[in-house]
Coordinates of C-alpha atoms and ligand atoms in Angstrom, one line a residue:
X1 CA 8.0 -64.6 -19.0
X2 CA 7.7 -65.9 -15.4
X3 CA 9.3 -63.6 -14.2
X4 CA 6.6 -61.5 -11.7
X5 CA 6.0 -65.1 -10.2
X6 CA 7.2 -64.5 -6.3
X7 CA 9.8 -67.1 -5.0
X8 CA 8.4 -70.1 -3.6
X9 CA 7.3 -70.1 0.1
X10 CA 9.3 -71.5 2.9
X11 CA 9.2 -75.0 3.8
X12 CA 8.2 -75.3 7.3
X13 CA 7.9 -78.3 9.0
X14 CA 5.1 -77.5 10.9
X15 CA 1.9 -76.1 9.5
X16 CA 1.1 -72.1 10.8
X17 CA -3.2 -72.6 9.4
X18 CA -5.0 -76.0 9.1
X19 CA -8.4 -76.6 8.0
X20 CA -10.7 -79.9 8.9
X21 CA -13.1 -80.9 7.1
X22 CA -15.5 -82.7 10.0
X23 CA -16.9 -85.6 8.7
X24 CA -18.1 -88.7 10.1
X25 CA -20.6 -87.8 13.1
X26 CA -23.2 -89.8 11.7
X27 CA -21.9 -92.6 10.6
X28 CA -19.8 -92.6 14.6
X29 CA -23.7 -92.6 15.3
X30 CA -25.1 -95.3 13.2
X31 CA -22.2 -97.5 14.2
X32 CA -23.6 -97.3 17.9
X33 CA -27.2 -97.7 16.6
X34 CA -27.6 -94.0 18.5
X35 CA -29.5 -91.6 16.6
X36 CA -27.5 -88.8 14.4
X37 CA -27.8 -85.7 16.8
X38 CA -25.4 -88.4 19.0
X39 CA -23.1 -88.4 16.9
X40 CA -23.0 -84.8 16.4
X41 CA -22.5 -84.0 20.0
X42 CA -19.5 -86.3 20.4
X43 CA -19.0 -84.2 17.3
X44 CA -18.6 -80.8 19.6
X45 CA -16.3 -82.6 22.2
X46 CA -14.1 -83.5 19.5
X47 CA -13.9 -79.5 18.4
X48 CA -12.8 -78.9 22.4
X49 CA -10.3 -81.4 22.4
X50 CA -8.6 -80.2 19.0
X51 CA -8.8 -76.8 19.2
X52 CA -6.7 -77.5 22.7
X53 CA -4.4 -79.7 20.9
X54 CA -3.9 -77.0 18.0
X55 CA -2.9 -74.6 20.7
X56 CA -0.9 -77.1 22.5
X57 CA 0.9 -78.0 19.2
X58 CA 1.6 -74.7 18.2
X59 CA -0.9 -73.9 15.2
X60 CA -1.4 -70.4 14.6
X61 CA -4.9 -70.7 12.7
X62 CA -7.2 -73.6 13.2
X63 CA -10.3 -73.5 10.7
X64 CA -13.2 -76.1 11.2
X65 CA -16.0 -76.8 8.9
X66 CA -19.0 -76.8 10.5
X67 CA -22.0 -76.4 8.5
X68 CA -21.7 -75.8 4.8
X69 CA -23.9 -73.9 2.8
X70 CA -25.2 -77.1 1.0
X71 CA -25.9 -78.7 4.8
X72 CA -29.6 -77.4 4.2
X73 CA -30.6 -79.7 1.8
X74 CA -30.1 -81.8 5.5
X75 CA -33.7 -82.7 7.2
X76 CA -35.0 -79.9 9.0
X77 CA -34.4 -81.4 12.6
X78 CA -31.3 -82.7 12.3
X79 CA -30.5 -78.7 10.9
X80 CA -32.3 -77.6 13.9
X81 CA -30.0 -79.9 15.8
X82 CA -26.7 -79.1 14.6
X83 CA -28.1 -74.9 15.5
X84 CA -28.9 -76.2 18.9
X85 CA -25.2 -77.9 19.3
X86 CA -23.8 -74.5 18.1
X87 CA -25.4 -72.5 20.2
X88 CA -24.7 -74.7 23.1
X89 CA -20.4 -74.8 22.3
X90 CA -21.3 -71.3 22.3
X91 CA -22.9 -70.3 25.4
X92 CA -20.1 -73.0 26.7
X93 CA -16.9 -72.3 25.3
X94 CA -16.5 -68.6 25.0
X95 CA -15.1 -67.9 28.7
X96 CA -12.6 -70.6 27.5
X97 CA -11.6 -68.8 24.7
X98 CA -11.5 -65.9 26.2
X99 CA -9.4 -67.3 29.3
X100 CA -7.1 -69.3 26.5
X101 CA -6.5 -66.1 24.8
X102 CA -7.9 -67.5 21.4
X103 CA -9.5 -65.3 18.8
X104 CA -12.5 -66.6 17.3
X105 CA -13.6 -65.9 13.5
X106 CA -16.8 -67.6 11.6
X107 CA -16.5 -67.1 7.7
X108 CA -19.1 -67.9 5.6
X109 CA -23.1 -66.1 5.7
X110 CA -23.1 -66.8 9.2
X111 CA -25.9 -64.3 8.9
X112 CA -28.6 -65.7 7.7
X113 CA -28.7 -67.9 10.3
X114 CA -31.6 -67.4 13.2
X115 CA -30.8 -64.2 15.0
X116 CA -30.4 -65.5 18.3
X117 CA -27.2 -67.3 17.0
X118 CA -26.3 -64.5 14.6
X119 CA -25.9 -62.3 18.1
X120 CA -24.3 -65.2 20.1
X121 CA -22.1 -65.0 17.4
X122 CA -21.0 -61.6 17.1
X123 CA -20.8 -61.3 20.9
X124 CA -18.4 -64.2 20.9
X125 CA -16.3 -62.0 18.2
X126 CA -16.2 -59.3 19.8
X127 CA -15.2 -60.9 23.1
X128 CA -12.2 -62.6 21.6
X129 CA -11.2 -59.7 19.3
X130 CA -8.5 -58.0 21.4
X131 CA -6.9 -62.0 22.2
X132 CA -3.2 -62.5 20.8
X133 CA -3.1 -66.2 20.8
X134 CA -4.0 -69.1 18.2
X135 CA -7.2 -68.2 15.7
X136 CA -9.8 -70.4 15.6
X137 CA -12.1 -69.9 12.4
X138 CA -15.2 -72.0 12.3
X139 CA -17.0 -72.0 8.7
X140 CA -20.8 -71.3 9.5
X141 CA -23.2 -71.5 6.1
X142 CA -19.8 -71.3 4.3
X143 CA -19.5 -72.4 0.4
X144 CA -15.9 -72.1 -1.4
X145 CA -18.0 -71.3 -4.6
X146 CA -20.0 -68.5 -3.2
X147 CA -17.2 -66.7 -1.7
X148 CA -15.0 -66.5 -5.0
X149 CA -18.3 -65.3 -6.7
X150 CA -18.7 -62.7 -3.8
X151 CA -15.2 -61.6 -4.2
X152 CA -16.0 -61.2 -8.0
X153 CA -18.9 -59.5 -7.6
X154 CA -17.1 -56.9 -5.6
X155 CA -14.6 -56.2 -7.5
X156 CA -16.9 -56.1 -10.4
X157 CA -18.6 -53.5 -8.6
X158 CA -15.7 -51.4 -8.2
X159 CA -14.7 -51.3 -11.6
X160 CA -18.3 -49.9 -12.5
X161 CA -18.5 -47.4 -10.2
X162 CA -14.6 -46.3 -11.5
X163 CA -12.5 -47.2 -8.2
X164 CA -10.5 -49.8 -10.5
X165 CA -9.3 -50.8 -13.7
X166 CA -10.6 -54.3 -14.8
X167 CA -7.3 -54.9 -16.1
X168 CA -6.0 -55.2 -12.1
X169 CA -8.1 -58.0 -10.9
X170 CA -5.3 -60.8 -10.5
X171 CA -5.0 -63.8 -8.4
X172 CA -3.7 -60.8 -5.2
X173 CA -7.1 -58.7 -5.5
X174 CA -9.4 -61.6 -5.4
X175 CA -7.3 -63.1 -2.4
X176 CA -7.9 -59.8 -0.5
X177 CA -11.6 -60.4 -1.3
X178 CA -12.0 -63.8 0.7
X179 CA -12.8 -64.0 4.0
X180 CA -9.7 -65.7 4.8
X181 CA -7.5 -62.8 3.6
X182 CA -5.6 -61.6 6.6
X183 CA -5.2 -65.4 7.7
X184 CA -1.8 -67.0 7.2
X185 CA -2.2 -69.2 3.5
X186 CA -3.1 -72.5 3.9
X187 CA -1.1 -75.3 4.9
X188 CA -3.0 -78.6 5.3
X189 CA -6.4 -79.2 4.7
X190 CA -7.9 -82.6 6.8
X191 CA -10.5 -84.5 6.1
X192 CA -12.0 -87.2 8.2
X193 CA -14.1 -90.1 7.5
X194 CA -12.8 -91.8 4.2
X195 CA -14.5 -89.4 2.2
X196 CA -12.0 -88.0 -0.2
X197 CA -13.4 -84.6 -2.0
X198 CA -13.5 -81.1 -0.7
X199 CA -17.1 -80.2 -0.4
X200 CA -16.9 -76.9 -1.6
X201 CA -14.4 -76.1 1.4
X202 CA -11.6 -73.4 0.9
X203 CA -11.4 -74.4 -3.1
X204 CA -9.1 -71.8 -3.6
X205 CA -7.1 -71.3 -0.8
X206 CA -6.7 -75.2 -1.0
X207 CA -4.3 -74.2 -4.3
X208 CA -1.1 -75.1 -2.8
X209 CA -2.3 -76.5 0.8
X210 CA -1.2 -80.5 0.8
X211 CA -4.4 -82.6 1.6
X212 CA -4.9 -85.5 3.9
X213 CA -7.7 -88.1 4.2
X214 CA -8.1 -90.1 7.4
X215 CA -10.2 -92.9 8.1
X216 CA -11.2 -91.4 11.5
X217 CA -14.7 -90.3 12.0
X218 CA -14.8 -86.8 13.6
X219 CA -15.9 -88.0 16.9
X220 CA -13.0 -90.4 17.2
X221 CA -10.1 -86.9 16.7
X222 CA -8.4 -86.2 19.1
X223 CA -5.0 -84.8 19.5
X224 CA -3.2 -87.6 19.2
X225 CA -4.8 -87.6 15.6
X226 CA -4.0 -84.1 15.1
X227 CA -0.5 -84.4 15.6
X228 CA -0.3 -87.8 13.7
X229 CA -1.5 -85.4 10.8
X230 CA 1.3 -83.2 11.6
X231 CA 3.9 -86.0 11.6
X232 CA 2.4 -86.7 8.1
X233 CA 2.8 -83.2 7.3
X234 CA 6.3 -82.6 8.0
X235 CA 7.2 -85.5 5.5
X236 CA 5.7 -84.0 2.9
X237 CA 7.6 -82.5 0.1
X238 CA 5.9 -78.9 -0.9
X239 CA 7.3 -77.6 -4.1
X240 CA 4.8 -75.0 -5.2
X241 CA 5.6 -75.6 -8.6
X242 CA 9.5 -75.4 -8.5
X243 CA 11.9 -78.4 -8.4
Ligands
IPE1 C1 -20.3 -84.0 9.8 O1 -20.8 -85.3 10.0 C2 -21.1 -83.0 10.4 C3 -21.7 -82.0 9.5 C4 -21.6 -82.1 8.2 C5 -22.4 -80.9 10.0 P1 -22.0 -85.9 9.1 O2 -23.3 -85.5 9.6 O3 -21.8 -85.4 7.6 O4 -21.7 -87.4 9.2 P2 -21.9 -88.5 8.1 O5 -21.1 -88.1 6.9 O6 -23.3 -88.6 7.8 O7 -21.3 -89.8 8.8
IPE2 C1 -18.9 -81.5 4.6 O1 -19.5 -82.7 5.0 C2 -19.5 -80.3 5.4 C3 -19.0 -80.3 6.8 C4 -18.2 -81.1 7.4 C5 -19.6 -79.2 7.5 P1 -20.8 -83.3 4.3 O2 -21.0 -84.6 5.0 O3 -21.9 -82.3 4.3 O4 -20.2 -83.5 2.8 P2 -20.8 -84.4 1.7 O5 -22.2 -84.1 1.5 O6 -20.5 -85.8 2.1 O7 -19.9 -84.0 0.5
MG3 MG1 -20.9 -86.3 6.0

């Protein structure tokens, strides 16, 4: 019986955590006949002007996709490229956080990157750990498929060494093994560019999440785009399965 199933989720009209998959710098690039590091650094002033416009709109969690874990099969200087634009928003962003009383968040093995940024990083963290405002999560050497198989893996763990029975892994204990656990569920996942597939982003905290595919290229968002894709959000009809 379906009866342990929890009632559905409220409706909202506006969306509490969205997630953008950022696609399109280099065509944005090639369109210009500019090289693709161009494109990726329009790429970065688009991330300051939505991350302004998720705060102005009223989003609690913003989460941006910003290098995936299959990004390495990219040549090694445009890699080296995208590090350098990281470091860069960085070095230049955090006294805005700070000051705009956002709290930052990376998910994904944000640690194997080069230990310069693995430090930026963590300082960043920690700097914006005690803020109360809007969350902004950027996904750093993050793959969907690796983090349920981490999850797994730990719970696996704990059921060797005796701290749980195997018969208690449901769909709440592997939740509470993602990265994204204490974050609000999610409500609408963007992509930009045409492209229509996930790419391994948030595959299972996509479940319910409604999706949207826009033509933009990510250099082009703004928030004026951002809260076309909320318009388009508040017409959409969630029924998590019920009627
Ligand atoms: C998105 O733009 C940025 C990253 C994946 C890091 P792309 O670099 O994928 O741009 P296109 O898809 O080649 O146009
Ligand atoms: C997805 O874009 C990853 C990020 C936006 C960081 P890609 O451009 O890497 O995706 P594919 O290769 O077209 O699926
Ligand atoms: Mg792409």
């Amino acid at each position: 019986m379906a009866t342990q199933i929890e009632p559905r989720p409220d409706t909202a009209t506006r969306p509490r955590h969205v997630a953008i998959i950022m696609d399109g710098n280099g065509r944005w690039a090639k369109a210009r006949r500019l090289p693709r590091a161009a494109g990726h650094k329009q790429g970065v002033e688009a991330v300051r002007r939505v991350t302004r416009a998720a705060r102005d709109l009223g989003l609690e969690v913003l989460t941006l996709y910003a290098f995936s874990s299959e990004n390495w099969r990219r040549p090694e200087a445009e890699i080296s490229d995208l590090m350098g634009l990281l470091r860069h928003f960085l070095r230049a962003e955090i006294a805005t956080l700070v000051a705009d009383n956002v709290k930052l968040r990376v998910i994904g093995d944000y640690r194997a990157l080069s230990a310069d940024l693995v430090a930026m990083i963590d300082d960043a963290i920690a700097r914006t750990a005690a803020n109360t405002g809007p969350i902004l999560v950027i996904a750093l050497n993050y793959g969907a498929q690796a983090e349920i198989a981490a999850a797994a893996r730990r719970l696996a763990c704990a059921v060797r060494d005796g701290a749980m029975e195997a018969d208690a892994i449901d769909e709440t204990r592997i939740e509470s093994e993602l990265s994204t656990h204490d974050l609000p569920p999610l409500d609408l996942m963007i992509r930009t560019s045409g492209e229509q597939r996930l790419s391994n982003f948030l595959l299972w905290q996509a479940a319910y999440a409604e999706l949207l595919f826009v033509d933009t290229l990510w250099p082009d968002f703004d928030g004026a785009t951002l809260a076309d894709a909320l318009e388009v959000f508040s017409r959409r009809q969630r029924r998590f399965g019920g009627l």
